PDB file of C-alpha atoms and ligand atoms in Angstrom:
ATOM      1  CA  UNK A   1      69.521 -12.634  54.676  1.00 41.00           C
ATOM      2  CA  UNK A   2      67.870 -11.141  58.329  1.00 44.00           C
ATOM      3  CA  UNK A   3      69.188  -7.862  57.542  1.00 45.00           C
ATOM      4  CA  UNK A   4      67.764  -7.897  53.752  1.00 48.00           C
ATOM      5  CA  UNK A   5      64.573  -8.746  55.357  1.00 46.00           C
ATOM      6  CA  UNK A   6      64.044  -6.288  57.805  1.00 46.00           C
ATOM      7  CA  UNK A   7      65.148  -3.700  55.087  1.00 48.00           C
ATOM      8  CA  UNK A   8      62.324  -5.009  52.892  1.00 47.00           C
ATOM      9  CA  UNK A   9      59.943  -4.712  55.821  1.00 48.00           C
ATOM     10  CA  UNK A  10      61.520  -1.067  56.359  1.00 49.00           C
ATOM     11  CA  UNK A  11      60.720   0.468  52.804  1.00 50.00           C
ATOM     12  CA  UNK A  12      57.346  -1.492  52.712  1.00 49.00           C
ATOM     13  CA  UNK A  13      55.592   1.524  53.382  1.00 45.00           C
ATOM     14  CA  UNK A  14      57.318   3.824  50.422  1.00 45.00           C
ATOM     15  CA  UNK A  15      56.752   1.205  47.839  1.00 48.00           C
ATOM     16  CA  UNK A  16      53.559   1.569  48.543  1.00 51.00           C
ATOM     17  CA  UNK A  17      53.042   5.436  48.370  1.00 56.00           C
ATOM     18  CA  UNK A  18      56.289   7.147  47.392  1.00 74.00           C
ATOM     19  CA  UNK A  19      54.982  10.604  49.664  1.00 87.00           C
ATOM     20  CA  UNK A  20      55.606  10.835  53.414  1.00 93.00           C
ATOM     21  CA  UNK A  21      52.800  10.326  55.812  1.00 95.00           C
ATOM     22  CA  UNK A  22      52.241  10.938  59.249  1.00 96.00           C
ATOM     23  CA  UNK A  23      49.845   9.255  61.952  1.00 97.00           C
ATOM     24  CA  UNK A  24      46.158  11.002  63.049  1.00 98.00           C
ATOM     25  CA  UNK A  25      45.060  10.003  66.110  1.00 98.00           C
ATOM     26  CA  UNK A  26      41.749  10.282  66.089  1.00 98.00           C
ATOM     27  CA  UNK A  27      40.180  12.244  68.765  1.00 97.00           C
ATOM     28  CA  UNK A  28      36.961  11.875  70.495  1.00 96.00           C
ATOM     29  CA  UNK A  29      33.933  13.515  68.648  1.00 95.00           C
ATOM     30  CA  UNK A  30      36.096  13.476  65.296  1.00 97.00           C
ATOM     31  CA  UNK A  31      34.406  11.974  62.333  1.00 95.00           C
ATOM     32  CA  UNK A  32      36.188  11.477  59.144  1.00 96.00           C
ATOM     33  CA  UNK A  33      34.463  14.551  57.626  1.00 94.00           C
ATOM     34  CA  UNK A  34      35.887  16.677  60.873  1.00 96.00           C
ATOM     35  CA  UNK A  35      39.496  15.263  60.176  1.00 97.00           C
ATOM     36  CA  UNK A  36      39.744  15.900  56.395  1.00 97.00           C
ATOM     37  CA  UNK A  37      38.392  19.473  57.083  1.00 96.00           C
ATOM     38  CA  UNK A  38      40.502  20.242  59.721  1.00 97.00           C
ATOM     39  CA  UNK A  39      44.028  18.492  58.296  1.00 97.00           C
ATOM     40  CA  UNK A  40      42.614  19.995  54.745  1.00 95.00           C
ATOM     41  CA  UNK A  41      43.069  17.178  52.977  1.00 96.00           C
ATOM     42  CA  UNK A  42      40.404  15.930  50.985  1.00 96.00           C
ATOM     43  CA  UNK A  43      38.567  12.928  52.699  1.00 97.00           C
ATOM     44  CA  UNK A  44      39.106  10.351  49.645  1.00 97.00           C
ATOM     45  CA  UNK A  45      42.784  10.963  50.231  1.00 97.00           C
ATOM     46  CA  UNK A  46      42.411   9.994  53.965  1.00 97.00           C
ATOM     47  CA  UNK A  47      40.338   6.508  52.576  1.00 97.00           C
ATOM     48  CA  UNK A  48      42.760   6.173  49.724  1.00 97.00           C
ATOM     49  CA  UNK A  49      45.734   5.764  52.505  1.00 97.00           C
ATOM     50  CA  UNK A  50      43.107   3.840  54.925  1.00 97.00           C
ATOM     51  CA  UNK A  51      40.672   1.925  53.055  1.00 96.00           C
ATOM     52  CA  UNK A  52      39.189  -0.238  54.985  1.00 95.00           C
ATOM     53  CA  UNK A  53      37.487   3.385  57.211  1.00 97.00           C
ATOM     54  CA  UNK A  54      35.176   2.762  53.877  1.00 96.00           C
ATOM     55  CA  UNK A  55      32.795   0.455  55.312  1.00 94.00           C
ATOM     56  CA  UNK A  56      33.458   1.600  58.808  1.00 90.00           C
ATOM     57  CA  UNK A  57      29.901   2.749  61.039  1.00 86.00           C
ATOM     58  CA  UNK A  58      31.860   4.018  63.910  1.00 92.00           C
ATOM     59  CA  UNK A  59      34.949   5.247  64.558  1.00 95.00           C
ATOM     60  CA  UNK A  60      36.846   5.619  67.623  1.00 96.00           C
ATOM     61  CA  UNK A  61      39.420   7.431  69.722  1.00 97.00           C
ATOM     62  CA  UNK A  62      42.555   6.296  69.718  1.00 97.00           C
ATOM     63  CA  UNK A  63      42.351   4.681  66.601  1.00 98.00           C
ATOM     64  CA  UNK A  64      45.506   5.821  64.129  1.00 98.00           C
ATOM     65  CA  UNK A  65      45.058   7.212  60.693  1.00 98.00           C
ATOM     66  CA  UNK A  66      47.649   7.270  58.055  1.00 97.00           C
ATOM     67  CA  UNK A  67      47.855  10.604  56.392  1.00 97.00           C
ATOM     68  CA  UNK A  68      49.876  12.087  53.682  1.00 96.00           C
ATOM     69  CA  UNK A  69      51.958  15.137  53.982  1.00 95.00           C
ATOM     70  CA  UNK A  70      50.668  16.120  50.008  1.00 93.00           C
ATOM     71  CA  UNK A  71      47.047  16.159  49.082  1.00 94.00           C
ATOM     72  CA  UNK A  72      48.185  14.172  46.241  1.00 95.00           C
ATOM     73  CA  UNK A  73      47.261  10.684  44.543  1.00 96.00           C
ATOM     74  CA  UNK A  74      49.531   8.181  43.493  1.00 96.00           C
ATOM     75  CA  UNK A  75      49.028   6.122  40.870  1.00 97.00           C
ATOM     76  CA  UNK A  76      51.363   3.409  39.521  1.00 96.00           C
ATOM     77  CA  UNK A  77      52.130   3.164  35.901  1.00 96.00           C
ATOM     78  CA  UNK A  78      50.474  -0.032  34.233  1.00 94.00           C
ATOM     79  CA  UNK A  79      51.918  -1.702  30.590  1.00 92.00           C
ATOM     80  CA  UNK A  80      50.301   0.015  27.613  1.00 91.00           C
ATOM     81  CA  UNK A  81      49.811   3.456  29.558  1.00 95.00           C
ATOM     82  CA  UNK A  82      50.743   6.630  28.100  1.00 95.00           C
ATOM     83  CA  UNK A  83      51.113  10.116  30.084  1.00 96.00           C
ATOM     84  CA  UNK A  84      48.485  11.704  27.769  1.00 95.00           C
ATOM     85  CA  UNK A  85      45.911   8.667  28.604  1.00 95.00           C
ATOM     86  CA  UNK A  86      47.083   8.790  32.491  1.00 97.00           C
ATOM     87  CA  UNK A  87      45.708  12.589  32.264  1.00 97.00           C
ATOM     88  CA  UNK A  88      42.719  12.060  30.358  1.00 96.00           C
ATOM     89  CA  UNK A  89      41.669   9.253  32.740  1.00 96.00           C
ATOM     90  CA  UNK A  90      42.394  11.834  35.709  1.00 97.00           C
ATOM     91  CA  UNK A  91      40.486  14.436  33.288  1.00 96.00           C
ATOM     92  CA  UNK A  92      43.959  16.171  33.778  1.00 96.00           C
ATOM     93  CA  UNK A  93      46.714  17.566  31.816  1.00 95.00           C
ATOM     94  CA  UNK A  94      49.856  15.908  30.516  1.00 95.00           C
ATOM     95  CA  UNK A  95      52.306  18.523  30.743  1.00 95.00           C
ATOM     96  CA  UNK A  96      51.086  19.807  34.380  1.00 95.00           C
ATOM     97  CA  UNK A  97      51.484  16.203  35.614  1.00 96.00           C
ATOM     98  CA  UNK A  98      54.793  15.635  33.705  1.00 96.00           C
ATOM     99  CA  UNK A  99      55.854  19.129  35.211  1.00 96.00           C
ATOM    100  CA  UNK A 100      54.674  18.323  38.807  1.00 96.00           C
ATOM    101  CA  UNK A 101      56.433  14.932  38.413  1.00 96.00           C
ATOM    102  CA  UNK A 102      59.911  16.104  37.010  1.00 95.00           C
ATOM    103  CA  UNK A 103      59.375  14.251  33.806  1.00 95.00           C
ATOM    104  CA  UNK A 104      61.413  15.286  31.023  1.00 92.00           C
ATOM    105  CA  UNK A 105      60.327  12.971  28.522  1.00 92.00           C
ATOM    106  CA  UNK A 106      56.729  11.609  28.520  1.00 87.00           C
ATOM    107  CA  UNK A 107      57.611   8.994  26.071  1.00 88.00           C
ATOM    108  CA  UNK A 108      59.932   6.970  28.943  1.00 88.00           C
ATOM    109  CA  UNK A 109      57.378   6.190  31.336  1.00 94.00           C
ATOM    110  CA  UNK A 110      58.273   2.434  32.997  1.00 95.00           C
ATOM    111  CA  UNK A 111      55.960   0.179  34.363  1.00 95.00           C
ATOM    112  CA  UNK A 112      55.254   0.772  38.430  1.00 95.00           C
ATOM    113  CA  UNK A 113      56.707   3.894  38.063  1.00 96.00           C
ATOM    114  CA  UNK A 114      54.534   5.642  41.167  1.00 95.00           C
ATOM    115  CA  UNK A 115      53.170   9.035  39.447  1.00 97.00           C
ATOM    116  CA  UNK A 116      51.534  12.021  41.770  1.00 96.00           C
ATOM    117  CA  UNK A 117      48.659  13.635  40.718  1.00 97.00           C
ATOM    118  CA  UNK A 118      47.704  16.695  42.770  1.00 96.00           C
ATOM    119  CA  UNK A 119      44.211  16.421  43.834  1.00 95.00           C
ATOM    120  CA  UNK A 120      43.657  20.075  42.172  1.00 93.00           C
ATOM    121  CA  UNK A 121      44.854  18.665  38.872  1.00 95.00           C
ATOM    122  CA  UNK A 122      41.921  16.299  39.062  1.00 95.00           C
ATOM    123  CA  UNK A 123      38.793  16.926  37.162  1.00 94.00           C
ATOM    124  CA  UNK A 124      40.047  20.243  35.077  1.00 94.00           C
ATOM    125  CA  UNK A 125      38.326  18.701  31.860  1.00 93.00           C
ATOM    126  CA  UNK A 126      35.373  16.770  33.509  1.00 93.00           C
ATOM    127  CA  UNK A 127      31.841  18.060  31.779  1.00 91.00           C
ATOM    128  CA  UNK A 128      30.075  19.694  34.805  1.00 87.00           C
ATOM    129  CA  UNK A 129      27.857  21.373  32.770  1.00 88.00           C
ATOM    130  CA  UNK A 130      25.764  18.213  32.058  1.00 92.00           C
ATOM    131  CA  UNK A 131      22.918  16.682  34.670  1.00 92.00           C
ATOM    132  CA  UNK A 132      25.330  13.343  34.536  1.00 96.00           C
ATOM    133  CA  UNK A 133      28.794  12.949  33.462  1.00 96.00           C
ATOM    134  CA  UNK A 134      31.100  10.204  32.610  1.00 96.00           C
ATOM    135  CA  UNK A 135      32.649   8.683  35.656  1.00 97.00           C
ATOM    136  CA  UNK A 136      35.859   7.471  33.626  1.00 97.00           C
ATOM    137  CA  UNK A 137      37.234   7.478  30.398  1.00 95.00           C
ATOM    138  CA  UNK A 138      37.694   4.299  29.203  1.00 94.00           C
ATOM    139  CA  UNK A 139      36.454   2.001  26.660  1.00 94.00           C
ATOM    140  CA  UNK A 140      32.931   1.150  26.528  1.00 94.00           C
ATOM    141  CA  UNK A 141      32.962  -3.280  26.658  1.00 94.00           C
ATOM    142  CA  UNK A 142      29.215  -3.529  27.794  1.00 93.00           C
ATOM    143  CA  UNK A 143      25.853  -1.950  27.261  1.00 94.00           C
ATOM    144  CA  UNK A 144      23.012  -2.340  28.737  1.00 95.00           C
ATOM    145  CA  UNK A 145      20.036  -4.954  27.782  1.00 92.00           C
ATOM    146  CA  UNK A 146      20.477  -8.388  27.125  1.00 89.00           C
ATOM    147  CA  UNK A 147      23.693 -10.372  26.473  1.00 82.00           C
ATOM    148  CA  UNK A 148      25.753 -13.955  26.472  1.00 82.00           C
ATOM    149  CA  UNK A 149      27.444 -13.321  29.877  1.00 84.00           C
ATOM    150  CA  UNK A 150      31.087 -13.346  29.780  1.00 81.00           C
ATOM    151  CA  UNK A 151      31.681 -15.327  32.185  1.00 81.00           C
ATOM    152  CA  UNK A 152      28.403 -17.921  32.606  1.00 80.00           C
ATOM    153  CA  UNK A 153      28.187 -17.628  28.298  1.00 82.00           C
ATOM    154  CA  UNK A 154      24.646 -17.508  28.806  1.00 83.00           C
ATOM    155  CA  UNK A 155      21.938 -14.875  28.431  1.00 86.00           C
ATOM    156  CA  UNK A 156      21.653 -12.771  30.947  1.00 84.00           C
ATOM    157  CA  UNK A 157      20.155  -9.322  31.306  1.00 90.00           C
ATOM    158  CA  UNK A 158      23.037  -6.466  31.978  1.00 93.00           C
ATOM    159  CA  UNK A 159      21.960  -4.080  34.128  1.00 95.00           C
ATOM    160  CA  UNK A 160      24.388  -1.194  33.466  1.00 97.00           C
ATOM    161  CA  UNK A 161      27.227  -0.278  31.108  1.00 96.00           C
ATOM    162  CA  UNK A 162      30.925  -1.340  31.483  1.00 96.00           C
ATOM    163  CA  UNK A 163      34.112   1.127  30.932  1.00 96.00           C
ATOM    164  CA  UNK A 164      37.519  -0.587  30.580  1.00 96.00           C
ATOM    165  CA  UNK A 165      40.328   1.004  31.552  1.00 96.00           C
ATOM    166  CA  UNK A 166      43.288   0.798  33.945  1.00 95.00           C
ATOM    167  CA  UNK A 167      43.286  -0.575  37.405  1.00 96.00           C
ATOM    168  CA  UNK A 168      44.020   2.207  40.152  1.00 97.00           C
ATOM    169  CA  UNK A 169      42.710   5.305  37.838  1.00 97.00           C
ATOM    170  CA  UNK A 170      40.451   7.334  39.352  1.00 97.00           C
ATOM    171  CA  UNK A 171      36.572   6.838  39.024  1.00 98.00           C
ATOM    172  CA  UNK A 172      34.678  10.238  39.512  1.00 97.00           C
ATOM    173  CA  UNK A 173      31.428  10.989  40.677  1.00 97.00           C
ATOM    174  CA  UNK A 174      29.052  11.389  37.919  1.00 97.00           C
ATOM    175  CA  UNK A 175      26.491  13.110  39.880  1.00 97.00           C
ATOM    176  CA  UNK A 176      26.028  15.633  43.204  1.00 97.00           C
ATOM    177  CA  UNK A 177      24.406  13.567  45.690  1.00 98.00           C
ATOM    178  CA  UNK A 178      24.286  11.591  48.617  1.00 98.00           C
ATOM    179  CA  UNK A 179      26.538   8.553  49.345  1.00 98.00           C
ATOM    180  CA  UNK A 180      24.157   5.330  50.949  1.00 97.00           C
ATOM    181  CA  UNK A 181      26.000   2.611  50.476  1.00 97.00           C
ATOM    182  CA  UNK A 182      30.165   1.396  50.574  1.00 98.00           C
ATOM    183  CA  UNK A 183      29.822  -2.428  49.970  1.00 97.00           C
ATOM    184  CA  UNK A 184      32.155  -5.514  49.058  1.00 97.00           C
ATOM    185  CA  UNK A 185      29.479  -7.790  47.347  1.00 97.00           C
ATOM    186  CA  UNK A 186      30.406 -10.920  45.775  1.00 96.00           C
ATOM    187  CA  UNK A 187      29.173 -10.047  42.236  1.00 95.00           C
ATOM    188  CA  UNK A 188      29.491  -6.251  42.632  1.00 97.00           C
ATOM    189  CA  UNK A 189      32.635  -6.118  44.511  1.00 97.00           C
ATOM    190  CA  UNK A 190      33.433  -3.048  46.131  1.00 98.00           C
ATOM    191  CA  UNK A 191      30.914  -0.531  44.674  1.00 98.00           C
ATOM    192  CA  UNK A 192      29.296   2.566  46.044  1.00 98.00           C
ATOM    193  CA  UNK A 193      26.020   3.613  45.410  1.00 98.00           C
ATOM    194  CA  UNK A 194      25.254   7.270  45.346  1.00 98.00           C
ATOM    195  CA  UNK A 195      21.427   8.869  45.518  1.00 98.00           C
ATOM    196  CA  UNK A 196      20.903  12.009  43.381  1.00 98.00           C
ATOM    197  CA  UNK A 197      17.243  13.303  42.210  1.00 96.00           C
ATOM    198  CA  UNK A 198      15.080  10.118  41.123  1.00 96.00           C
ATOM    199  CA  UNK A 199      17.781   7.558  40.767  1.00 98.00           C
ATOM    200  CA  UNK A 200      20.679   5.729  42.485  1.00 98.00           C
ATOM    201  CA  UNK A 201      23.908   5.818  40.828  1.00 98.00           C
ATOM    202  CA  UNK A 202      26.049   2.422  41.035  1.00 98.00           C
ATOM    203  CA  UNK A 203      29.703   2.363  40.431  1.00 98.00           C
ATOM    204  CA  UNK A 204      30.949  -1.113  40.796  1.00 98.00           C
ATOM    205  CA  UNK A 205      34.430  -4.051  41.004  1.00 98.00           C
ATOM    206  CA  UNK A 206      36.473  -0.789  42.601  1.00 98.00           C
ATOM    207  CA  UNK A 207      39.607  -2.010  43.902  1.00 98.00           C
ATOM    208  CA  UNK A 208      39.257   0.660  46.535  1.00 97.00           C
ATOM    209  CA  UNK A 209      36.432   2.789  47.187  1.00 98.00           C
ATOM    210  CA  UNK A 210      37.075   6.314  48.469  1.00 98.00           C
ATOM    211  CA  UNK A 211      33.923   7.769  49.962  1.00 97.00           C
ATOM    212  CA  UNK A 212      32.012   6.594  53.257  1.00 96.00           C
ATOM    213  CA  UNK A 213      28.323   6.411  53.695  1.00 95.00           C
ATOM    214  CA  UNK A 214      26.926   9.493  54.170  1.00 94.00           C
ATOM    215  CA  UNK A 215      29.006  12.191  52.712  1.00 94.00           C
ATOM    216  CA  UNK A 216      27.696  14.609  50.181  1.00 96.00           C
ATOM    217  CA  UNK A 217      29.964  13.950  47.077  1.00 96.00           C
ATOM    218  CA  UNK A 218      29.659  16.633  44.304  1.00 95.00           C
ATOM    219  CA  UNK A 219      29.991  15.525  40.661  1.00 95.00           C
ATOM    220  CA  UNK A 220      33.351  15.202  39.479  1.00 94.00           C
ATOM    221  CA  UNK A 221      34.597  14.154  42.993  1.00 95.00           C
ATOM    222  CA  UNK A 222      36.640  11.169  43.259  1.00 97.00           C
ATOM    223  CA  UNK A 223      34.890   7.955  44.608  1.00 98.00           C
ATOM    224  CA  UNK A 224      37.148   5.164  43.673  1.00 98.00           C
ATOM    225  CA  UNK A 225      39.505   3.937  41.706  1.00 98.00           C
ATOM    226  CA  UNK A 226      39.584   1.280  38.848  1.00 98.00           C
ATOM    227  CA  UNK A 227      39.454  -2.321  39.882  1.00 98.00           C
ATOM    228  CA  UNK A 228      38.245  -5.729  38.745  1.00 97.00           C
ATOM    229  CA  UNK A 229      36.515  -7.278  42.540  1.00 97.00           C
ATOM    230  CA  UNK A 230      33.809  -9.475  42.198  1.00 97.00           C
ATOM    231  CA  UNK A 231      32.697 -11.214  39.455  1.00 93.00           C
ATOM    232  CA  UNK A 232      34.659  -9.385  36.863  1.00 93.00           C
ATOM    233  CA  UNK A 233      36.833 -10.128  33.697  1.00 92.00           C
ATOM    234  CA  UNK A 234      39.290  -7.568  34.118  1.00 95.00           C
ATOM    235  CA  UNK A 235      39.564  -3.843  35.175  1.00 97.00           C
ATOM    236  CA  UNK A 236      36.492  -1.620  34.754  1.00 97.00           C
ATOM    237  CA  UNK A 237      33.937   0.348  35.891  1.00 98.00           C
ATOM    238  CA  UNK A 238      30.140  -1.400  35.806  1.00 98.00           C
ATOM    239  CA  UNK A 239      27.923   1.798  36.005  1.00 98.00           C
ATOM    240  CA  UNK A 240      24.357   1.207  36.551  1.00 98.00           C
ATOM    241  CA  UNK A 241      21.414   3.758  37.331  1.00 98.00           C
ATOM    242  CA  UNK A 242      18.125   2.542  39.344  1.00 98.00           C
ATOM    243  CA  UNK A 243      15.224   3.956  39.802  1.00 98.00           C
ATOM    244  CA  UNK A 244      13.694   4.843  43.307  1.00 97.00           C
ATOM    245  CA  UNK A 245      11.713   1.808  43.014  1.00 97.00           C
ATOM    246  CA  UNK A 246      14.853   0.157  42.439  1.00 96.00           C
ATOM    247  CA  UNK A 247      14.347  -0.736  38.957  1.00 97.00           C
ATOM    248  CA  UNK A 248      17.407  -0.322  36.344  1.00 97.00           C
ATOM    249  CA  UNK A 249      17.595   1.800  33.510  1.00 97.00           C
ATOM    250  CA  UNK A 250      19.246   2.562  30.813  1.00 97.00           C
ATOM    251  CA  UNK A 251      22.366   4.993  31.869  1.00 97.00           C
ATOM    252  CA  UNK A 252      22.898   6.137  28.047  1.00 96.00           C
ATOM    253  CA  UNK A 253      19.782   7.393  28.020  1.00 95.00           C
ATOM    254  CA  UNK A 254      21.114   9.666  31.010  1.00 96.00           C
ATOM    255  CA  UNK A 255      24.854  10.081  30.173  1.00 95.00           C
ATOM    256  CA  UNK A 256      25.524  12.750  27.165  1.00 93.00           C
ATOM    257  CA  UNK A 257      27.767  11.780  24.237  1.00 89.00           C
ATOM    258  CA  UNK A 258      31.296  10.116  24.757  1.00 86.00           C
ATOM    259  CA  UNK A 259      32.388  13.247  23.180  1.00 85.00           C
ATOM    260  CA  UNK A 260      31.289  15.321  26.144  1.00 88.00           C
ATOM    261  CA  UNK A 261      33.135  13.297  28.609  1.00 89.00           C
ATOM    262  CA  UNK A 262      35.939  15.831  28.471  1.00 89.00           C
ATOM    263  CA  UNK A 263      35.519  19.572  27.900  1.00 89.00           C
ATOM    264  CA  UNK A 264      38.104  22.054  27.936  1.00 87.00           C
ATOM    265  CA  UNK A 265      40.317  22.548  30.893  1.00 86.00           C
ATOM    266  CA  UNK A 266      39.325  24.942  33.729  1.00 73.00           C
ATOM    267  CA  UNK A 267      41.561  27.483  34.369  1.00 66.00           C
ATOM    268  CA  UNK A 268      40.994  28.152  37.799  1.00 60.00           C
ATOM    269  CA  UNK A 269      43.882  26.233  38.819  1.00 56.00           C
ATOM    270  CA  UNK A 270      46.508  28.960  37.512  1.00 54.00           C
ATOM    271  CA  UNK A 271      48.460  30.704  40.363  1.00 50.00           C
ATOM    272  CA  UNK A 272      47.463  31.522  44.051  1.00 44.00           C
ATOM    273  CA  UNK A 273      49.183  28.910  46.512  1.00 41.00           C
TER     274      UNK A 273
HETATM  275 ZN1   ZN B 301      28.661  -4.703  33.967  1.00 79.12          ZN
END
């Protein structure tokens, strides 16, 4: 029984992420921008494998950072998934992600299974050419205006749009701009809040967020990923657009067409190393 336990406590760490890691120590004068450029490894990898350096001010020397050896994401296979959805949702490719992962048959995906995207798979089809894009691609639950609350059942003004979709899939920047705010709230959850032009951009109930206060994120960037904190009835992204003056609008009159959420893959990605 000892010995089963200390081999549970033993593979902890690769149930977790199947990829090998390695510790950072962080030096003095590092910041988390400094370490992602100089391990090059994007720094919402570094967050994804140390989450909680989300809603950290300072940082310090000494302190240890896991870090993968891949830039890579993992994300674990929920019921009702399918390959081609996983790479929509990661505005990917299926047979680039099925090739990367050694999986001969899309069709026998299992629940759990750990998948790795690449981080340069990410975002091939996301609509750049648009002022704001889709942050997901999910299912639209909620708009915007008034509604019966779905949890209180009574009418309450929504101030943004929900997406459904899986927990743990990626949530992407939807604008270029200026990260202000990492937060766990209790009705937001863990959101961040991103300031581009004349308007904030909110992207709330993350399970994890993946950028720090701060950082410059470009659209199409990954943020987050897909969670249900705060007060929330399941996984999904609430997306909600203020004005300077801190008044909400409308984010479909912002966002382009469901159709455009994908466009046709970049091919930048083809060879080099
Ligand atoms: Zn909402």
């Amino acid at each position: 029984m000892k010995t089963r336990l200390i081999l549970l406590f033993l593979f902890f760490p690769l149930l977790i992420f199947s990829i090998k890691t390695y510790t950072y120590t962080i030096q003095s004068g590092d910041s988390l921008e400094k370490i992602a450029f100089k391990l090059n490894i994007p720094l919402s990898i570094i967050i994804d494998y140390n989450p909680e350096y989300a809603y950290r001010k300072y940082i310090y020397a000494g302190e240890k950072l896991i870090i993968p050896e891949k830039p890579v994401y993992v994300y674990s296979v929920k019921s009702g998934d399918s390959l081609s959805y996983i790479a929509k949702t990661f505005f990917s490719d299926a047979s680039l992600i099925a090739e990367y992962n050694n999986i001969q048959n899309p069709n026998l995906l299992y629940i759990g299974q750990k998948l790795e995207i690449p981080y340069e798979y990410i975002g091939l089809s996301f609509n750049r050419n648009v002022a704001v894009s889709w942050p997901v691609w999910g299912e639209l639950t909620s708009l915007y205006g008034w509604r019966i609350h779905p949890i209180y059942h009574d009418r309450r003004f929504h101030s943004g749009i929900d997406i459904a979709l899986s927990e743990g899939l990626p949530i992407l920047s939807a604008v270029t701009g200026k990260v202000v705010e990492v937060k766990k709230d209790r009705g937001y959850g863990i959101y961040v809040k991103i300031k581009a032009g004349s308007h904030y951009y909110i992207f709330a109930h993350m399970s994890k967020a993946l950028a720090v206060p701060g950082e410059i994120v470009k659209k199409g960037e990954l943020i987050g990923r897909v969670g249900s904190t705060g007060i929330s009835t399941g996984p999904h992204v609430h997306f909600e657009v203020r004005t300077l003056a801190d008044k909400s609008v409308d984010p479909m009159g912002l966002l382009p067409g469901f159709k455009y959420a994908h466009v046709p893959i970049e091919k930048h990605y083809m060879g080099g190393n």
